[in-house]
Coordinates of C-alpha atoms and ligand atoms in Angstrom, one line a residue:
M1144 CA 55.3 1.8 -20.9
L1145 CA 56.0 -1.6 -22.6
P1146 CA 57.8 -1.6 -26.0
K1147 CA 55.3 -1.2 -28.8
L1148 CA 56.2 -4.4 -30.7
I1149 CA 55.6 -6.6 -27.7
L1150 CA 52.2 -5.2 -27.1
I1151 CA 50.9 -5.2 -30.7
C1152 CA 49.9 -8.8 -30.1
C1153 CA 47.8 -7.6 -27.3
L1154 CA 45.6 -5.4 -29.4
A1155 CA 42.1 -6.5 -28.4
V1156 CA 39.0 -5.8 -30.2
I1157 CA 35.4 -5.9 -29.0
T1158 CA 33.0 -6.9 -31.7
S1159 CA 29.8 -5.1 -32.0
G1160 CA 27.7 -6.8 -34.6
S1161 CA 29.9 -7.4 -37.6
I1162 CA 32.1 -4.3 -37.1
P1163 CA 35.1 -5.0 -35.0
R1164 CA 35.5 -2.3 -32.4
P1165 CA 38.7 -1.7 -30.4
R1166 CA 38.5 -2.0 -26.6
G1167 CA 37.3 1.1 -24.7
V1168 CA 35.5 2.8 -27.6
A1169 CA 32.2 4.5 -27.0
D1170 CA 29.3 3.8 -29.4
S1171 CA 29.2 7.4 -30.3
N1172 CA 32.8 7.2 -31.5
A1173 CA 32.6 3.9 -33.2
S1174 CA 32.7 5.3 -36.7
H1175 CA 36.2 6.7 -36.1
Y1176 CA 37.6 3.2 -35.5
Q1177 CA 36.5 1.6 -38.8
P1178 CA 39.8 0.7 -40.6
N1179 CA 39.7 2.4 -44.0
S1180 CA 40.9 0.8 -47.2
E1181 CA 44.5 1.9 -46.5
N1182 CA 44.3 0.6 -42.9
V1183 CA 44.9 4.1 -41.6
F1184 CA 43.6 5.5 -38.3
V1185 CA 42.9 9.3 -38.2
C1186 CA 43.1 10.8 -34.7
I1187 CA 39.6 12.1 -33.7
D1188 CA 40.8 15.7 -33.6
G1189 CA 42.0 15.1 -37.2
S1190 CA 45.5 16.3 -36.4
Q1191 CA 47.4 13.2 -37.4
S1192 CA 47.0 9.7 -38.9
F1193 CA 48.8 6.4 -38.3
P1194 CA 48.6 2.8 -39.4
Y1195 CA 45.5 1.3 -37.9
T1196 CA 47.7 -1.1 -35.9
Y1197 CA 48.7 1.9 -33.7
V1198 CA 45.3 1.8 -32.1
N1199 CA 45.5 0.4 -28.6
D1200 CA 49.1 -0.5 -29.0
D1201 CA 49.8 0.9 -25.6
Y1202 CA 51.8 3.8 -27.1
C1203 CA 50.3 7.3 -27.2
D1204 CA 50.4 8.7 -30.7
C1205 CA 47.5 11.1 -31.0
A1206 CA 47.6 14.4 -29.0
D1207 CA 43.9 13.9 -28.1
G1208 CA 44.6 10.4 -26.9
S1209 CA 42.1 8.9 -29.3
D1210 CA 44.5 6.1 -30.6
E1211 CA 44.5 4.6 -27.1
P1212 CA 40.9 4.2 -26.0
G1213 CA 41.6 0.9 -24.3
T1214 CA 44.9 1.3 -22.6
S1215 CA 46.4 3.8 -20.1
A1216 CA 49.0 5.0 -22.5
C1217 CA 47.6 8.4 -23.1
P1218 CA 47.3 10.7 -20.1
N1219 CA 44.1 12.3 -21.6
G1220 CA 42.7 9.0 -22.9
K1221 CA 39.1 8.0 -22.1
F1222 CA 38.0 4.5 -21.7
T1223 CA 34.4 3.6 -22.2
C1224 CA 33.0 0.7 -20.3
T1225 CA 30.4 -1.0 -22.5
N1226 CA 28.6 -2.3 -19.4
I1227 CA 26.1 -4.4 -21.2
G1228 CA 23.1 -4.9 -18.9
H1229 CA 23.6 -1.5 -17.3
R1230 CA 24.8 1.6 -19.0
P1231 CA 28.1 2.7 -20.6
L1232 CA 30.5 4.6 -18.4
I1233 CA 33.5 6.7 -19.4
V1234 CA 36.4 6.6 -17.1
P1235 CA 39.9 8.2 -17.4
A1236 CA 42.1 5.8 -19.4
S1237 CA 44.6 5.9 -16.5
R1238 CA 42.2 3.5 -14.6
V1239 CA 42.7 0.8 -17.2
N1240 CA 44.5 -2.2 -15.6
D1241 CA 45.1 -0.3 -12.4
G1242 CA 43.9 -3.2 -10.3
V1243 CA 40.6 -1.5 -9.5
C1244 CA 37.4 -2.6 -11.1
D1245 CA 35.8 0.6 -12.4
C1246 CA 33.5 -0.8 -15.0
C1247 CA 30.6 -3.1 -13.8
D1248 CA 31.5 -5.4 -16.6
G1249 CA 35.2 -5.5 -15.6
T1250 CA 36.4 -4.5 -19.1
D1251 CA 38.8 -1.9 -17.7
E1252 CA 40.8 -4.7 -16.0
Y1253 CA 41.9 -7.2 -18.7
S1254 CA 45.6 -7.7 -17.6
G1255 CA 44.7 -10.7 -15.6
N1256 CA 46.0 -9.2 -12.4
I1257 CA 42.6 -8.9 -11.0
A1258 CA 39.4 -10.8 -11.7
C1259 CA 36.4 -8.4 -11.8
V1260 CA 32.9 -9.8 -11.2
N1261 CA 30.4 -8.5 -13.7
T1262 CA 27.7 -6.8 -11.7
C1263 CA 26.1 -4.9 -14.6
N1264 CA 22.9 -7.0 -14.7
E1265 CA 22.4 -6.5 -11.0
L1266 CA 23.2 -2.8 -11.1
G1267 CA 21.2 -2.4 -14.3
K1268 CA 18.2 -3.9 -12.6
K1269 CA 18.5 -1.6 -9.6
H1270 CA 19.0 1.3 -11.8
K1271 CA 16.0 0.4 -13.9
E1272 CA 13.9 0.1 -10.8
E1273 CA 15.1 3.4 -9.5
V1274 CA 14.4 5.1 -12.9
E1275 CA 11.0 3.5 -12.8
R1276 CA 10.4 4.7 -9.3
I1277 CA 11.4 8.3 -10.2
M1278 CA 9.5 8.0 -13.4
K1279 CA 6.4 7.1 -11.5
L1280 CA 7.0 10.0 -9.1
Q1281 CA 7.4 12.3 -12.0
E1282 CA 4.3 11.1 -13.8
E1283 CA 2.2 11.3 -10.6
G1284 CA 3.7 14.7 -10.0
V1285 CA 2.9 15.9 -13.5
R1286 CA -0.7 14.6 -13.1
K1287 CA -1.1 16.6 -9.9
K1288 CA 0.7 19.6 -11.5
K1289 CA -1.9 19.5 -14.2
E1290 CA -4.7 19.6 -11.6
F1291 CA -3.0 22.5 -9.8
A1292 CA -2.5 24.3 -13.1
E1293 CA -6.2 23.9 -13.9
S1294 CA -7.3 25.2 -10.5
G1295 CA -4.7 28.0 -10.7
K1296 CA -6.1 29.1 -14.1
K1297 CA -9.6 28.8 -12.8
M1298 CA -8.7 30.9 -9.7
K1299 CA -7.1 33.6 -11.8
E1300 CA -10.2 33.7 -14.1
E1301 CA -12.4 34.1 -11.0
K1302 CA -10.2 36.8 -9.5
K1303 CA -10.1 38.6 -12.9
A1304 CA -13.9 38.5 -13.1
R1305 CA -14.2 39.6 -9.5
L1306 CA -11.8 42.5 -10.2
E1307 CA -13.8 43.6 -13.2
Q1308 CA -17.0 43.4 -11.3
L1309 CA -15.5 45.5 -8.5
Q1310 CA -14.1 48.0 -10.9
A1311 CA -17.6 48.5 -12.2
D1312 CA -19.1 48.5 -8.7
R1313 CA -16.5 51.1 -7.6
E1314 CA -17.9 53.7 -9.9
A1315 CA -21.4 53.3 -8.5
A1316 CA -20.0 53.3 -5.0
E1317 CA -18.0 56.4 -5.6
T1318 CA -21.1 58.2 -6.9
E1319 CA -23.1 57.0 -3.9
R1320 CA -20.4 58.3 -1.6
Q1321 CA -20.4 61.7 -3.3
E1322 CA -24.2 61.9 -3.0
M1323 CA -24.1 60.9 0.6
E1324 CA -21.4 63.4 1.3
A1325 CA -23.5 66.2 -0.3
K1326 CA -26.5 65.1 1.8
K1327 CA -24.4 65.0 4.9
D1328 CA -23.0 68.5 4.2
E1329 CA -26.5 69.7 3.5
A1330 CA -27.8 68.3 6.8
E1331 CA -24.8 69.4 8.8
A1332 CA -25.0 73.1 7.9
P1333 CA -28.3 73.8 9.7
E1334 CA -27.3 71.5 12.5
K1335 CA -24.1 73.5 13.0
E1336 CA -26.0 76.7 12.9
A1337 CA -28.5 75.5 15.5
K1338 CA -25.7 74.1 17.7
D1339 CA -23.7 77.2 17.4
R1340 CA -26.7 79.3 18.4
H1341 CA -27.3 77.1 21.3
Q1342 CA -23.7 77.2 22.4
K1343 CA -23.7 81.0 22.0
A1344 CA -26.8 81.4 24.2
W1345 CA -25.2 79.1 26.7
D1346 CA -21.9 81.0 26.7
E1347 CA -23.9 84.2 27.3
E1348 CA -25.8 82.6 30.1
K1349 CA -22.6 81.4 31.7
A1350 CA -21.2 84.9 31.4
R1351 CA -24.3 86.4 33.0
R1352 CA -24.2 83.9 35.8
S1353 CA -20.6 84.5 36.4
A1354 CA -21.0 88.2 36.4
E1355 CA -23.9 87.8 38.9
K1356 CA -21.8 85.6 41.2
D1357 CA -18.9 88.0 40.8
A1358 CA -21.1 90.9 41.9
A1359 CA -22.4 88.9 44.8
A1360 CA -18.8 88.1 45.8
G1361 CA -18.0 91.8 45.5
M1362 CA -20.8 92.7 47.7
T1363 CA -19.9 90.1 50.3
A1364 CA -16.3 91.4 50.3
F1365 CA -17.6 95.0 50.5
N1366 CA -19.7 94.1 53.6
E1367 CA -16.8 92.3 55.2
L1368 CA -14.4 95.2 54.4
D1369 CA -16.9 97.8 55.7
S1370 CA -16.1 96.9 59.2
N1371 CA -17.8 100.0 60.7
N1372 CA -20.9 99.4 58.6
D1373 CA -21.1 103.0 57.3
N1374 CA -21.8 101.7 53.8
F1375 CA -18.3 102.8 52.6
V1376 CA -15.1 101.0 52.4
D1377 CA -12.3 103.4 53.3
V1378 CA -8.5 103.4 53.6
L1379 CA -8.5 102.5 57.3
E1380 CA -10.6 99.5 56.7
M1381 CA -8.3 98.4 53.9
V1382 CA -5.0 98.6 55.8
V1383 CA -5.8 95.7 58.1
H1384 CA -5.8 93.4 55.1
N1385 CA -2.3 92.2 54.6
E1386 CA -2.9 91.1 51.0
F1387 CA -3.1 94.8 50.0
D1388 CA 0.6 95.2 50.9
I1389 CA 2.0 96.3 47.5
D1390 CA 5.7 96.6 48.4
S1391 CA 5.7 93.5 50.6
N1392 CA 7.2 95.2 53.6
G1393 CA 4.7 93.5 55.9
V1394 CA 2.7 96.6 56.4
V1395 CA -0.2 98.0 54.4
S1396 CA 0.3 101.7 54.2
E1397 CA -2.6 104.1 53.7
E1398 CA -1.1 105.0 50.3
E1399 CA -1.2 101.4 49.4
A1400 CA -4.8 101.1 50.5
K1401 CA -5.6 104.2 48.6
E1402 CA -4.0 102.9 45.5
H1403 CA -6.3 99.9 45.6
L1404 CA -9.2 102.3 46.1
E1405 CA -8.2 104.1 42.8
E1406 CA -6.9 107.1 44.7
V1407 CA -10.0 107.9 46.7
E1408 CA -10.5 107.8 50.4
K1409 CA -13.5 105.7 50.4
V1410 CA -16.0 104.1 48.0
D1411 CA -19.7 103.1 48.2
Q1412 CA -20.9 99.7 47.4
D1413 CA -21.8 100.2 43.8
T1414 CA -18.4 101.8 43.1
F1415 CA -16.6 99.1 45.0
V1416 CA -18.4 96.3 43.1
S1417 CA -18.0 97.9 39.6
K1418 CA -14.6 99.5 39.9
I1419 CA -12.5 98.2 42.8
W1420 CA -13.6 94.6 43.1
P1421 CA -12.5 93.6 39.5
N1422 CA -8.9 94.6 40.4
V1423 CA -8.7 93.2 43.9
K1424 CA -10.7 90.0 43.7
Q1425 CA -7.6 87.9 42.8
I1426 CA -5.8 89.0 45.9
Y1427 CA -8.6 89.7 48.4
K1428 CA -8.7 87.4 51.4
P1429 CA -11.5 87.8 54.0
L1430 CA -10.2 88.4 57.5
V1431 CA -10.3 85.2 59.6
P1432 CA -12.4 86.0 62.7
E1433 CA -10.3 85.7 65.8
E1434 CA -12.2 82.8 67.3
A1435 CA -11.8 80.8 64.1
Q1436 CA -8.0 81.0 64.4
S1437 CA -6.9 77.6 65.7
D1438 CA -4.2 78.7 68.2
G1439 CA -5.1 82.3 68.7
E1440 CA -2.2 83.5 66.6
A1441 CA -2.6 86.3 64.2
S1442 CA -3.0 85.4 60.6
P1443 CA 0.2 84.9 58.8
P1444 CA 1.4 87.9 56.7
A1445 CA 0.1 87.9 53.2
E1446 CA 2.4 86.3 50.6
P1447 CA 4.4 88.7 48.6
Q1448 CA 2.5 89.5 45.4
G1449 CA 5.4 89.6 43.0
E1450 CA 5.0 88.8 39.4
T1451 CA 6.3 85.2 39.9
A1452 CA 4.2 84.6 43.0
T1453 CA 1.3 82.2 42.6
P1454 CA -2.0 84.1 43.0
P1455 CA -3.7 83.1 46.1
T1456 CA -6.8 81.0 45.6
P1457 CA -9.7 83.3 46.4
E1458 CA -11.8 81.8 49.1
T1459 CA -14.8 83.6 47.8
P1460 CA -16.0 81.5 44.8
T1461 CA -15.5 83.9 42.0
Q1462 CA -14.7 81.6 39.1
D1463 CA -17.5 81.1 36.6
D1464 CA -19.6 78.0 36.5
S1465 CA -18.1 76.7 33.3
D1466 CA -18.3 73.2 34.7
E1467 CA -22.0 73.5 34.9
K1468 CA -23.6 71.4 32.3
M1469 CA -24.9 72.9 29.1
P1470 CA -28.7 72.4 28.9
D1471 CA -30.1 70.0 26.4
Y1472 CA -30.6 71.2 22.9
D1473 CA -34.1 72.4 22.1
D1474 CA -36.4 70.2 20.1
E1475 CA -35.8 71.9 16.8
T1476 CA -32.0 71.5 17.2
K1477 CA -32.5 67.9 18.2
V1478 CA -34.5 67.2 15.1
L1479 CA -31.7 68.8 13.0
I1480 CA -29.1 66.6 14.9
E1481 CA -31.0 63.5 14.3
A1482 CA -31.3 64.3 10.6
A1483 CA -27.6 65.0 10.4
D1484 CA -26.8 61.8 12.3
V1485 CA -28.8 59.8 9.7
A1486 CA -27.0 61.6 6.9
R1487 CA -23.6 61.0 8.6
N1488 CA -24.4 57.3 9.1
S1489 CA -25.4 56.9 5.5
F1490 CA -22.2 58.7 4.4
N1491 CA -20.0 56.6 6.7
A1492 CA -21.6 53.4 5.3
A1493 CA -21.1 54.6 1.7
D1494 CA -17.5 55.6 2.6
E1495 CA -16.8 52.3 4.2
K1496 CA -18.2 50.4 1.2
L1497 CA -16.0 52.3 -1.2
K1498 CA -12.9 51.7 1.0
S1499 CA -13.7 48.0 1.2
I1500 CA -14.0 47.8 -2.6
D1501 CA -10.7 49.6 -2.9
R1502 CA -9.1 47.2 -0.4
E1503 CA -10.3 44.2 -2.3
I1504 CA -9.3 45.7 -5.6
S1505 CA -5.8 46.3 -4.3
S1506 CA -5.5 42.8 -2.9
L1507 CA -6.8 41.3 -6.2
Q1508 CA -4.3 43.4 -8.2
S1509 CA -1.5 42.2 -6.0
Y1510 CA -2.6 38.7 -6.7
M1511 CA -2.9 39.3 -10.4
N1512 CA 0.6 40.6 -10.4
L1513 CA 2.1 37.5 -8.9
D1514 CA 3.9 35.1 -11.2
F1515 CA 2.5 31.6 -10.6
G1516 CA 4.5 29.9 -13.4
N1517 CA 3.8 29.3 -17.0
E1518 CA 0.6 27.4 -16.3
E1519 CA -0.5 29.1 -13.1
E1520 CA 0.6 25.9 -11.4
F1521 CA 2.3 27.6 -8.4
S1522 CA -0.9 29.4 -7.4
V1523 CA -1.8 26.3 -5.3
L1524 CA 1.0 27.3 -2.9
K1525 CA -0.3 30.9 -2.3
D1526 CA -1.6 31.5 1.2
Q1527 CA -0.1 28.2 2.4
C1528 CA 2.5 28.0 5.1
F1529 CA 4.9 25.1 5.8
E1530 CA 7.3 24.4 8.6
Y1531 CA 10.5 22.5 9.0
T1532 CA 12.2 21.9 12.4
D1533 CA 15.9 21.2 12.9
R1534 CA 17.8 20.8 16.1
E1535 CA 17.7 24.5 17.0
Y1536 CA 14.9 26.2 15.0
T1537 CA 11.5 25.9 13.5
Y1538 CA 11.6 27.5 10.1
K1539 CA 8.4 28.7 8.4
L1540 CA 7.6 29.5 4.9
C1541 CA 4.4 31.2 3.8
V1542 CA 4.8 31.0 0.1
Y1543 CA 4.6 34.3 -1.7
E1544 CA 4.5 36.0 1.7
R1545 CA 7.4 35.5 4.1
A1546 CA 9.9 33.3 5.8
S1547 CA 10.8 33.1 9.4
Q1548 CA 12.8 31.3 12.1
R1549 CA 11.7 30.6 15.7
P1550 CA 14.0 29.1 18.3
K1551 CA 12.8 25.7 19.5
S1552 CA 13.6 26.7 23.0
G1553 CA 11.1 29.6 22.9
G1554 CA 11.7 33.3 22.1
S1555 CA 10.6 35.5 19.4
E1556 CA 10.3 34.9 15.7
T1557 CA 12.9 36.3 13.4
S1558 CA 11.9 37.5 10.0
L1559 CA 14.1 35.9 7.3
G1560 CA 12.5 37.9 4.5
T1561 CA 9.4 38.7 2.6
W1562 CA 8.4 37.6 -0.9
G1563 CA 10.8 39.0 -3.4
R1564 CA 10.9 37.2 -6.8
W1565 CA 11.6 34.1 -8.7
S1566 CA 15.3 33.6 -8.8
G1567 CA 16.1 30.5 -10.8
P1568 CA 18.5 30.7 -13.8
E1569 CA 17.1 32.0 -17.1
N1570 CA 16.5 28.5 -18.4
D1571 CA 14.9 27.3 -15.2
R1572 CA 13.3 30.4 -13.8
Y1573 CA 10.8 28.6 -11.6
S1574 CA 13.4 26.5 -9.7
S1575 CA 13.9 29.0 -6.9
Q1576 CA 12.3 31.9 -5.1
L1577 CA 14.0 34.7 -3.1
Y1578 CA 12.6 36.1 0.1
E1579 CA 14.5 39.2 1.1
R1580 CA 14.8 42.2 3.5
G1581 CA 14.4 40.1 6.6
Q1582 CA 15.7 41.2 10.0
N1583 CA 19.1 42.7 9.8
C1584 CA 21.9 40.5 10.9
W1585 CA 24.3 42.0 13.4
N1586 CA 27.3 43.2 11.5
G1587 CA 25.9 41.5 8.4
P1588 CA 23.3 41.6 5.7
D1589 CA 19.5 41.7 6.0
R1590 CA 18.4 38.1 6.3
S1591 CA 17.2 36.4 3.1
V1592 CA 16.2 33.0 2.0
K1593 CA 16.5 31.2 -1.3
V1594 CA 13.9 28.5 -1.7
H1595 CA 14.9 25.6 -4.0
F1596 CA 11.9 23.8 -5.6
K1597 CA 12.2 20.1 -6.5
C1598 CA 9.8 17.5 -7.8
G1599 CA 8.1 15.6 -5.0
P1600 CA 4.9 13.8 -4.3
E1601 CA 3.5 16.4 -1.9
N1602 CA 4.0 20.0 -1.1
Q1603 CA 6.6 19.9 1.7
L1604 CA 9.4 22.0 3.2
T1605 CA 12.1 19.3 3.5
N1606 CA 15.2 21.2 4.7
A1607 CA 16.4 24.6 5.9
Y1608 CA 20.0 25.6 6.4
E1609 CA 22.2 28.6 6.5
P1610 CA 25.0 28.2 3.8
S1611 CA 26.4 31.6 4.9
R1612 CA 25.6 33.7 7.9
C1613 CA 22.1 35.1 7.7
E1614 CA 21.7 33.8 4.2
Y1615 CA 19.4 30.8 4.4
A1616 CA 18.3 28.1 1.9
F1617 CA 15.2 26.0 2.0
D1618 CA 14.5 22.9 0.1
F1619 CA 10.9 22.5 -1.0
I1620 CA 9.4 19.6 -2.8
T1621 CA 6.2 19.9 -4.8
P1622 CA 4.5 18.1 -7.6
V1623 CA 4.4 21.5 -9.3
S1624 CA 8.1 21.2 -10.0
C1625 CA 7.8 17.8 -11.7
S1626 CA 8.7 17.9 -15.4
G1627 CA 7.9 14.3 -16.2
K1628 CA 11.5 13.7 -17.1
V1629 CA 14.1 11.7 -15.2
S1630 CA 17.2 13.8 -14.9
P1631 CA 20.6 12.0 -14.6
L1632 CA 21.0 13.9 -11.4
D1633 CA 17.9 12.2 -10.0
T1634 CA 19.5 8.8 -10.2
H1635 CA 23.1 9.7 -9.7
A1636 CA 23.0 9.1 -6.0
H1637 CA 21.8 5.5 -6.6
D1638 CA 24.4 4.8 -9.2
E1639 CA 27.2 2.8 -7.7
L1640 CA 29.5 3.3 -10.7
Ligands
MAN449 C1 20.4 34.2 15.1 C2 19.9 33.3 14.0 C3 21.0 32.6 13.3 C4 22.0 33.7 12.8 C5 22.5 34.5 13.9 C6 23.4 35.6 13.4 O1 21.0 33.4 16.1 O2 19.1 34.1 13.2 O3 20.5 31.9 12.2 O4 23.1 33.0 12.2 O5 21.4 35.1 14.6 O6 23.8 36.4 14.4

């Protein structure tokens, strides 16, 4: 630092109107740099005061650096570039006379070591153009946003009216359904009775037919067993049938034959059919006539008839005819069925009508519960899907529904989440949305997406990225997010200062 006395001569002032203002002072601070009657300067933080000549004497006196706005003497000093033609800029005072032109008007470099070209007018013009461009965008956006808000409000009104209408219709539909159900029950009772009656008669008929067939099979068996045709089946006629071998020793003893004959020596046809046949019909096998045997060998011995053995399929058809078709219903029953069908159809129609009303009510209620912004402006995005493709994936956002990711090279879609909620900060609630509970990430969280909304001329998904694994971010521009104001951030990127 140069000795104070040498530099006092260098104290420079910039005049703004009639009030001399020291170099580097911002408009907003100008009042602090008016020399008072005693020519005393009070540090802005009020902590100390010095003779006014201490201002910009290249020696730091105030703790807050306020006595040196135009030199680099104070480490915490701030230099304000006036930048006439553009806009003021505050730079750290350390940049004063550092050989680098920081201010577009070059006021930060007055040592003579470097000559700065004043570019403020040029920059100011560019900046103005940029502000105008963004202003126009904002104004156009706000105009569109108003339209969207209007149609959003209209839509909500329509849905509300429809919901009220449906809620009224629902009552009538429910009554109708109840009436139709009662009529259906009324028509189905006699129908059931008639059908049951018909079924019962059919079951009885089947049982009768089956018993008849069974008796016929019994008689056939009797005739075949009665090999001497004396109209009795006796023990000796039984022993030649291997299937009557109770102890499976390969021989049918007379005792075994007698056991099958219920402990009598012989039975006549009636007794055989009514008493013996029911017990032997499952095992009985008619003898194969010798000439019918393919190679002249005797029939193989009967399979053992243990508990676990599969019962032989009787060759005599003894099973009932349950596969026979039930006869058509009689005319009276048919009339009852027709009447019940009509009642059922009416009930089904009334039931379906109520269900469809309920479905629509529930979908309308979900709609009504959605937050479309203060002016319903976001409702325009409902039911709309947008895509953005990067090098690897096509990302899709169906606003208020879901977000997904599909590899460009093919393959299945991955859910990145379903509609969750608005997630902007308290003072800017509608600046982002969260889609959550997407497909689980291996060794990580369920996928989720934060969608950032910015003002833009059209609704468009402009970017999709993955700031941390399986946590995605989408940028979405829409007129709906236009505020009509130009934020400093909007122009920052274009500001060369
Ligand atoms: C897939 C994609 C990626 C994600 C990984 C995580 O490849 O969903 O975006 O990072 O899975 O394993």
